[in-house]
Coordinates of C-alpha atoms in Angstrom, one line a residue:
X1 CA 0.0 0.0 0.0
X2 CA 1.3 3.5 -0.9
X3 CA 1.1 5.7 2.2
X4 CA 1.9 8.9 0.3
X5 CA -0.7 10.3 -2.1
X6 CA 0.4 12.4 -5.0
X7 CA -0.3 16.1 -4.9
X8 CA 0.0 16.5 -8.7
X9 CA -3.7 17.3 -9.1
X10 CA -3.7 20.0 -6.4
X11 CA -4.6 23.5 -7.7
X12 CA -2.3 26.2 -6.4
X13 CA -5.3 28.6 -6.3
X14 CA -6.5 26.6 -3.2
X15 CA -3.3 27.6 -1.4
X16 CA -3.5 31.4 -1.4
X17 CA -4.4 34.2 1.0
X18 CA -4.4 38.0 0.9
X19 CA -1.1 39.3 2.1
X20 CA -1.0 43.1 2.1
X21 CA 2.4 44.7 1.5
X22 CA 2.4 46.4 4.9
X23 CA 2.3 43.0 6.6
X24 CA 5.6 42.0 5.2
X25 CA 8.4 42.8 7.6
X26 CA 10.9 45.0 5.6
X27 CA 13.4 45.0 8.5
X28 CA 14.3 42.7 11.4
X29 CA 13.5 43.6 15.0
X30 CA 16.4 44.9 17.0
X31 CA 16.3 41.8 19.2
X32 CA 16.2 38.5 17.4
X33 CA 14.3 36.5 20.0
X34 CA 11.7 39.2 20.6
X35 CA 9.8 38.0 17.5
X36 CA 6.4 36.6 18.2
X37 CA 5.7 32.8 18.1
X38 CA 2.4 31.4 17.1
X39 CA 2.0 27.9 18.6
X40 CA -0.4 25.4 16.9
X41 CA -1.4 22.0 18.2
X42 CA -4.3 19.8 17.4
X43 CA -6.4 22.7 16.1
X44 CA -5.6 25.0 19.0
X45 CA -3.6 28.2 18.8
X46 CA -1.9 30.4 21.4
X47 CA 1.0 32.8 21.1
X48 CA 4.3 33.6 22.9
X49 CA 7.7 34.8 21.8
X50 CA 10.9 33.0 20.7
X51 CA 12.4 34.0 24.0
X52 CA 10.0 31.6 25.7
X53 CA 10.4 28.8 23.2
X54 CA 11.8 26.4 25.9
X55 CA 8.4 26.6 27.6
X56 CA 6.8 25.2 24.5
X57 CA 9.0 22.1 23.9
X58 CA 9.1 19.0 26.1
X59 CA 12.4 18.0 27.7
X60 CA 14.2 15.3 25.8
X61 CA 13.5 16.6 22.4
X62 CA 16.0 17.4 19.6
X63 CA 15.9 20.6 17.5
X64 CA 17.5 20.3 14.1
X65 CA 18.9 23.5 12.5
X66 CA 20.3 24.2 9.0
X67 CA 23.8 25.7 9.5
X68 CA 24.2 26.9 5.9
X69 CA 25.6 30.4 5.5
X70 CA 24.4 33.0 3.1
X71 CA 27.1 34.2 0.7
X72 CA 27.3 37.7 -0.9
X73 CA 25.9 36.3 -4.1
X74 CA 25.0 39.6 -5.9
X75 CA 27.8 41.2 -7.9
X76 CA 27.4 44.5 -9.6
X77 CA 29.5 45.6 -12.5
X78 CA 29.5 49.2 -13.9
X79 CA 30.2 49.4 -17.6
X80 CA 32.3 52.3 -19.0
X81 CA 29.1 53.8 -20.3
X82 CA 27.7 53.9 -16.8
X83 CA 25.2 51.1 -17.2
X84 CA 25.0 48.5 -14.4
X85 CA 24.9 44.7 -14.9
X86 CA 24.0 42.5 -11.9
X87 CA 25.1 38.9 -11.6
X88 CA 23.3 36.8 -9.1
X89 CA 25.3 33.6 -8.4
X90 CA 22.7 30.8 -8.1
X91 CA 24.6 27.5 -8.0
X92 CA 27.9 26.0 -9.1
X93 CA 28.4 24.9 -12.7
X94 CA 27.8 21.1 -13.0
X95 CA 31.6 20.7 -13.4
X96 CA 31.8 20.8 -9.6
X97 CA 30.4 18.0 -7.4
X98 CA 29.0 20.3 -4.7
X99 CA 28.8 23.8 -3.4
X100 CA 31.8 23.6 -1.0
X101 CA 34.1 22.4 -3.8
X102 CA 33.1 25.3 -6.0
X103 CA 33.4 27.8 -3.1
X104 CA 37.0 26.7 -2.5
X105 CA 38.1 27.2 -6.1
X106 CA 41.0 29.8 -6.4
X107 CA 41.7 32.1 -9.3
X108 CA 38.8 30.9 -11.6
X109 CA 35.4 29.3 -11.3
X110 CA 32.3 28.7 -13.4
X111 CA 28.9 29.6 -11.8
X112 CA 25.3 29.6 -13.0
X113 CA 23.9 33.1 -12.7
X114 CA 20.9 35.2 -13.3
X115 CA 21.9 38.4 -15.2
X116 CA 20.2 41.7 -14.6
X117 CA 20.6 43.9 -17.7
X118 CA 21.7 41.0 -19.9
X119 CA 20.4 42.8 -23.0
X120 CA 23.1 45.5 -22.3
X121 CA 25.9 42.9 -22.2
X122 CA 27.2 42.7 -25.7
X123 CA 28.5 39.3 -26.9
X124 CA 32.2 38.9 -26.2
X125 CA 32.4 41.8 -23.7
X126 CA 34.3 41.0 -20.5
X127 CA 33.1 42.8 -17.4
X128 CA 35.7 44.1 -14.9
X129 CA 35.6 45.2 -11.3
X130 CA 38.3 46.2 -8.8
X131 CA 37.9 46.7 -5.1
X132 CA 40.0 47.1 -2.0
X133 CA 39.8 44.1 0.3
X134 CA 41.8 44.6 3.5
X135 CA 45.2 45.8 2.3
X136 CA 44.8 44.0 -1.1
X137 CA 43.4 45.2 -4.4
X138 CA 41.1 42.5 -5.9
X139 CA 40.5 42.5 -9.6
X140 CA 37.6 40.4 -11.0
X141 CA 36.5 39.7 -14.6
X142 CA 33.3 38.0 -15.8
X143 CA 32.7 36.5 -19.2
X144 CA 29.7 34.6 -20.5
X145 CA 30.6 31.0 -20.9
X146 CA 27.2 29.7 -22.1
X147 CA 23.6 30.7 -22.2
X148 CA 21.1 28.3 -20.5
X149 CA 17.4 28.3 -20.6
X150 CA 16.9 30.7 -17.6
X151 CA 20.5 31.4 -16.6
X152 CA 24.0 32.1 -17.8
X153 CA 27.1 30.1 -17.1
X154 CA 29.6 32.8 -16.1
X155 CA 33.4 32.3 -16.0
X156 CA 34.8 34.4 -13.2
X157 CA 38.6 35.0 -13.1
X158 CA 40.3 37.0 -10.3
X159 CA 43.6 38.2 -8.9
X160 CA 45.2 37.6 -6.5
X161 CA 44.5 34.0 -7.4
X162 CA 45.2 32.9 -3.8
X163 CA 41.7 34.0 -2.8
X164 CA 39.0 31.3 -2.8
X165 CA 35.7 32.1 -4.5
X166 CA 34.1 32.4 -1.1
X167 CA 36.6 35.1 -0.1
X168 CA 36.2 36.8 -3.4
X169 CA 32.4 37.1 -2.8
X170 CA 33.2 38.6 0.6
X171 CA 35.3 41.2 -1.2
X172 CA 33.1 42.1 -4.1
X173 CA 29.6 40.8 -3.5
X174 CA 26.4 41.9 -1.7
X175 CA 24.1 39.9 0.5
X176 CA 21.0 38.9 -1.6
X177 CA 18.0 39.8 0.6
X178 CA 14.7 38.5 -0.7
X179 CA 13.1 40.3 -3.7
X180 CA 9.8 40.8 -1.9
X181 CA 11.5 43.2 0.6
X182 CA 11.6 45.6 -2.4
X183 CA 14.7 47.5 -1.1
X184 CA 18.5 47.3 -1.5
X185 CA 20.5 45.4 1.1
X186 CA 22.3 47.4 3.8
X187 CA 25.0 46.9 6.4
X188 CA 22.5 45.6 8.9
X189 CA 21.4 42.8 6.6
X190 CA 25.0 41.4 6.5
X191 CA 24.5 40.5 10.1
X192 CA 20.8 40.0 10.5
X193 CA 20.1 38.0 7.4
X194 CA 22.4 35.3 8.8
X195 CA 21.8 32.9 11.7
X196 CA 24.1 33.1 14.7
X197 CA 25.2 29.5 14.0
X198 CA 25.8 29.9 10.2
X199 CA 28.9 28.0 9.2
X200 CA 28.8 26.3 5.8
X201 CA 29.0 28.9 3.0
X202 CA 26.8 28.3 0.0
X203 CA 23.3 29.7 0.3
X204 CA 21.7 32.5 -1.6
X205 CA 18.9 32.8 0.9
X206 CA 18.8 32.4 4.7
X207 CA 17.1 29.5 6.5
X208 CA 14.9 32.2 8.1
X209 CA 13.3 30.2 10.9
X210 CA 16.7 30.2 12.5
X211 CA 17.1 34.0 12.4
X212 CA 15.2 34.3 15.7
X213 CA 17.5 32.2 17.8
X214 CA 20.0 33.7 20.2
X215 CA 22.6 32.4 22.6
X216 CA 20.2 33.0 25.5
X217 CA 17.5 30.9 23.8
X218 CA 20.0 28.1 23.2
X219 CA 21.0 28.3 26.9
X220 CA 17.4 28.0 28.1
X221 CA 16.8 25.1 25.7
X222 CA 19.9 23.3 27.0
X223 CA 19.0 24.0 30.6
X224 CA 15.7 22.2 30.1
X225 CA 17.3 19.2 28.5
X226 CA 16.4 20.1 24.9
X227 CA 19.2 19.2 22.5
X228 CA 20.2 20.6 19.1
X229 CA 21.8 19.2 16.0
X230 CA 22.9 20.7 12.7
X231 CA 22.5 19.7 9.1
X232 CA 23.3 21.6 5.9
X233 CA 21.0 22.4 3.0
X234 CA 22.3 25.1 0.7
X235 CA 19.3 27.3 0.0
X236 CA 18.8 28.3 -3.6
X237 CA 16.9 31.2 -5.1
X238 CA 14.2 28.7 -6.1
X239 CA 12.9 29.0 -2.6
X240 CA 11.4 32.3 -3.7
X241 CA 10.0 30.9 -6.9
X242 CA 6.2 31.1 -7.0
X243 CA 4.1 28.3 -8.4
X244 CA 3.0 29.7 -11.7
X245 CA 1.3 26.6 -13.1
X246 CA -2.4 26.0 -12.4
X247 CA -1.6 22.5 -11.0
X248 CA 1.3 21.3 -8.9
X249 CA 2.1 18.6 -11.5
X250 CA 3.5 21.3 -13.8
X251 CA 5.7 23.0 -11.3
X252 CA 9.5 22.2 -11.4
X253 CA 10.8 22.0 -7.9
X254 CA 14.3 23.4 -7.3
X255 CA 17.1 21.1 -6.4
X256 CA 19.5 21.9 -3.5
X257 CA 22.6 20.4 -2.0
X258 CA 22.4 18.7 1.4
X259 CA 25.3 17.6 3.6
X260 CA 24.9 15.5 6.8
X261 CA 27.6 13.6 8.6
X262 CA 27.3 10.1 10.0
X263 CA 27.4 11.3 13.7
X264 CA 24.4 13.5 13.1
X265 CA 22.5 10.6 11.5
X266 CA 23.3 8.5 14.5
X267 CA 22.0 11.3 16.8
X268 CA 18.8 11.5 14.8
X269 CA 18.3 7.8 15.3
X270 CA 18.7 8.1 19.1
X271 CA 15.9 10.8 19.1
X272 CA 13.4 9.0 17.0
X273 CA 9.9 10.4 17.6
X274 CA 11.3 13.4 19.5
X275 CA 12.6 15.6 16.6
X276 CA 11.6 19.2 15.7
X277 CA 12.8 20.8 12.5
X278 CA 13.8 24.4 12.6
X279 CA 12.9 25.7 9.2
X280 CA 11.5 24.1 6.0
X281 CA 15.1 23.4 4.7
X282 CA 15.9 21.4 7.8
X283 CA 12.6 19.5 7.3
X284 CA 13.4 18.8 3.6
X285 CA 16.8 17.5 4.6
X286 CA 15.4 15.2 7.3
X287 CA 12.8 13.8 5.0
X288 CA 15.3 13.3 2.2
X289 CA 17.5 11.3 4.6
X290 CA 14.5 9.1 5.4
X291 CA 13.9 8.3 1.7
X292 CA 17.6 7.8 1.1
X293 CA 17.5 5.2 3.8
X294 CA 14.6 3.5 2.1
X295 CA 16.5 3.5 -1.2
X296 CA 19.5 1.9 0.5
X297 CA 17.1 -0.7 2.0
X298 CA 15.5 -1.6 -1.3
X299 CA 18.9 -1.6 -3.2
X300 CA 22.0 -2.0 -0.9
X301 CA 24.2 -1.7 -4.0
X302 CA 22.9 1.8 -4.9
X303 CA 25.5 4.5 -5.4
X304 CA 25.5 8.1 -4.1
X305 CA 24.0 9.4 -7.4
X306 CA 21.1 7.0 -7.0
X307 CA 20.4 8.4 -3.5
X308 CA 19.6 11.8 -4.9
X309 CA 16.0 12.7 -4.4
X310 CA 13.9 13.5 -7.4
X311 CA 10.7 15.6 -7.2
X312 CA 8.0 13.0 -7.5
X313 CA 9.6 9.7 -6.6
X314 CA 8.2 9.6 -3.1
X315 CA 4.7 9.7 -4.6
X316 CA 5.5 6.8 -7.0
X317 CA 7.1 3.4 -6.6
X318 CA 9.5 4.4 -3.8
X319 CA 6.5 5.5 -1.6
X320 CA 5.2 1.9 -1.5
X321 CA 8.1 1.0 0.8
X322 CA 7.0 1.8 4.3
X323 CA 9.8 1.8 7.0
X324 CA 9.8 3.5 10.4
X325 CA 12.2 6.5 10.7
X326 CA 14.5 4.3 12.8
X327 CA 14.5 1.4 10.3
X328 CA 15.3 3.9 7.5
X329 CA 18.2 5.6 9.4
X330 CA 19.7 2.2 10.3
X331 CA 19.6 1.2 6.7
X332 CA 21.3 4.5 5.6
X333 CA 24.0 4.1 8.3
X334 CA 24.7 0.6 7.2
X335 CA 25.0 1.7 3.6
X336 CA 27.4 4.5 4.6
X337 CA 29.6 2.3 6.7
X338 CA 29.7 -0.4 3.9
X339 CA 30.8 2.3 1.5
X340 CA 33.2 3.9 4.1
X341 CA 31.4 7.2 3.9
X342 CA 31.5 9.7 6.8
X343 CA 28.9 12.1 5.3
X344 CA 26.0 12.2 2.8
X345 CA 26.6 14.9 0.2
X346 CA 24.1 15.0 -2.7
X347 CA 21.1 16.9 -4.1
X348 CA 17.5 16.7 -3.2
X349 CA 14.5 17.9 -5.1
X350 CA 11.9 16.5 -2.7
X351 CA 8.5 18.2 -2.8
X352 CA 6.5 18.1 0.4
X353 CA 2.8 19.0 -0.2
X354 CA -0.6 17.8 0.9
X355 CA -0.8 14.1 0.4
X356 CA 2.6 13.6 2.0
X357 CA 3.0 12.8 5.6
X358 CA 6.3 13.4 7.5
X359 CA 8.3 10.5 8.9
X360 CA 11.1 12.2 10.8
X361 CA 9.6 15.0 12.9
X362 CA 6.9 15.8 15.5
X363 CA 6.8 19.5 14.7
X364 CA 8.2 22.4 12.7
X365 CA 9.4 25.9 13.7
X366 CA 8.9 28.1 10.7
X367 CA 8.1 31.7 9.5
X368 CA 4.9 32.7 7.6
X369 CA 5.3 32.1 3.9
X370 CA 4.1 33.6 0.7
X371 CA 0.8 32.7 -0.9
X372 CA 0.9 30.1 -3.6
X373 CA 4.4 28.9 -2.6
X374 CA 5.9 25.5 -2.2
X375 CA 6.6 26.5 1.4
X376 CA 2.9 27.0 2.1
X377 CA 2.2 23.7 0.5
X378 CA 4.7 22.1 3.0
X379 CA 2.9 23.7 5.9
X380 CA -0.4 22.4 4.6
X381 CA 1.1 18.9 4.4
X382 CA 1.8 19.1 8.1
X383 CA -1.4 20.5 9.5
X384 CA -3.9 20.1 6.7
X385 CA -6.6 22.7 6.1
X386 CA -5.8 24.2 9.5
X387 CA -3.1 26.2 7.7
X388 CA -6.0 28.6 6.8
X389 CA -6.8 28.9 10.5
X390 CA -3.2 29.6 11.4
X391 CA -2.7 32.2 8.7
X392 CA -6.0 33.9 9.4
X393 CA -5.1 34.2 13.1
X394 CA -1.6 35.6 12.2
X395 CA -3.2 38.2 9.9
X396 CA -5.9 39.2 12.4
X397 CA -3.4 39.5 15.2
X398 CA -0.8 41.6 13.4
X399 CA 2.0 39.1 13.1
X400 CA 4.8 40.1 10.8
X401 CA 5.3 38.0 7.7
X402 CA 8.0 36.4 5.6
X403 CA 11.8 36.4 6.1
X404 CA 12.2 39.1 8.8
X405 CA 8.8 38.5 10.3
X406 CA 7.5 36.4 13.2
X407 CA 7.2 32.7 13.2
X408 CA 5.2 29.6 14.3
X409 CA 5.7 26.3 16.1
X410 CA 3.5 23.8 14.3
X411 CA 2.9 20.4 15.9
X412 CA 2.1 17.9 13.2
X413 CA -1.3 16.4 12.8
X414 CA -1.1 12.6 12.5
X415 CA -2.3 11.1 9.1

């Protein structure tokens, strides 16, 4: 029996609500943990703040965070004529096996980019930019390597060539705040559009549920016996991509790199049934791990490429295999040890939408998401039609929405 029903026939128009512009938080609060927290459980709603989060979570639970770090992915070039061309670095060229490898390239790298002002970039023209970085002058050039369907493959070359691409972005780039904020990024965003535990460089968008956490909140969680663990999913710009098709079947879900080490998977196993995901990216990582374990159970000879999660496969033949979270993680750990792997590093395109039920978590801490977005579909998968009740309450009670807004703790409704 297939325990996961396909959402392909869902109409995105059924997952919308009216979000006035003035309800979108353009700037963060001065104190991260002062943001309000809506708590939903079994149809009931109450509110508190992130500062009191420890009061809402039972002792003995594990919170799982995404430790990805936002990079300065926007680079602006000014042409001799005065025109500006913007390059938005989305993801590494397929030449590189993962984000980290591409970030560590020195002197030269290929990256897939969106190009603002592409019509002004004449064929064969090389863009140039020089900046002062510490006591060094950094010189960067950009050339079009190839034109893709929606993006451009850009060849970046720079000097001094001892700098990594990550360091280069620090020198010449700008933090890419979400487009719906409708403003330029500023110095404050460099700090506040980053979690306090961000470590692994590679995202072009923040895992925003984590923006509310402070050292004080962490201390209070620890004092109560609530643990924390960290995974990595490098967030792509696709997280802001609205569903433009009438039905979900025609939406192309973005793929993102995940990285989780074996010690973390062993920890997840020890907390089976007592896990909360902090953010939709952490949830997508955890559910991807579950299905990777299922794949390893079905085919112990599978390779790492075969473990990559495609958009629809959990709703197809793969979904017919029903393991507990513990059984799946044991299968994945066995596969890793057999292949002498200390970490899982691959892509996931998993789509979590109504019809899907989560295997790995009891609840989700997350912000309030855009209408007709895959993130709102994910929320609806967890709590069903009560997503409408949650969002109506948030709107009626002046909660702040989207990346810099308030958040919610959603305890999952059982299927």
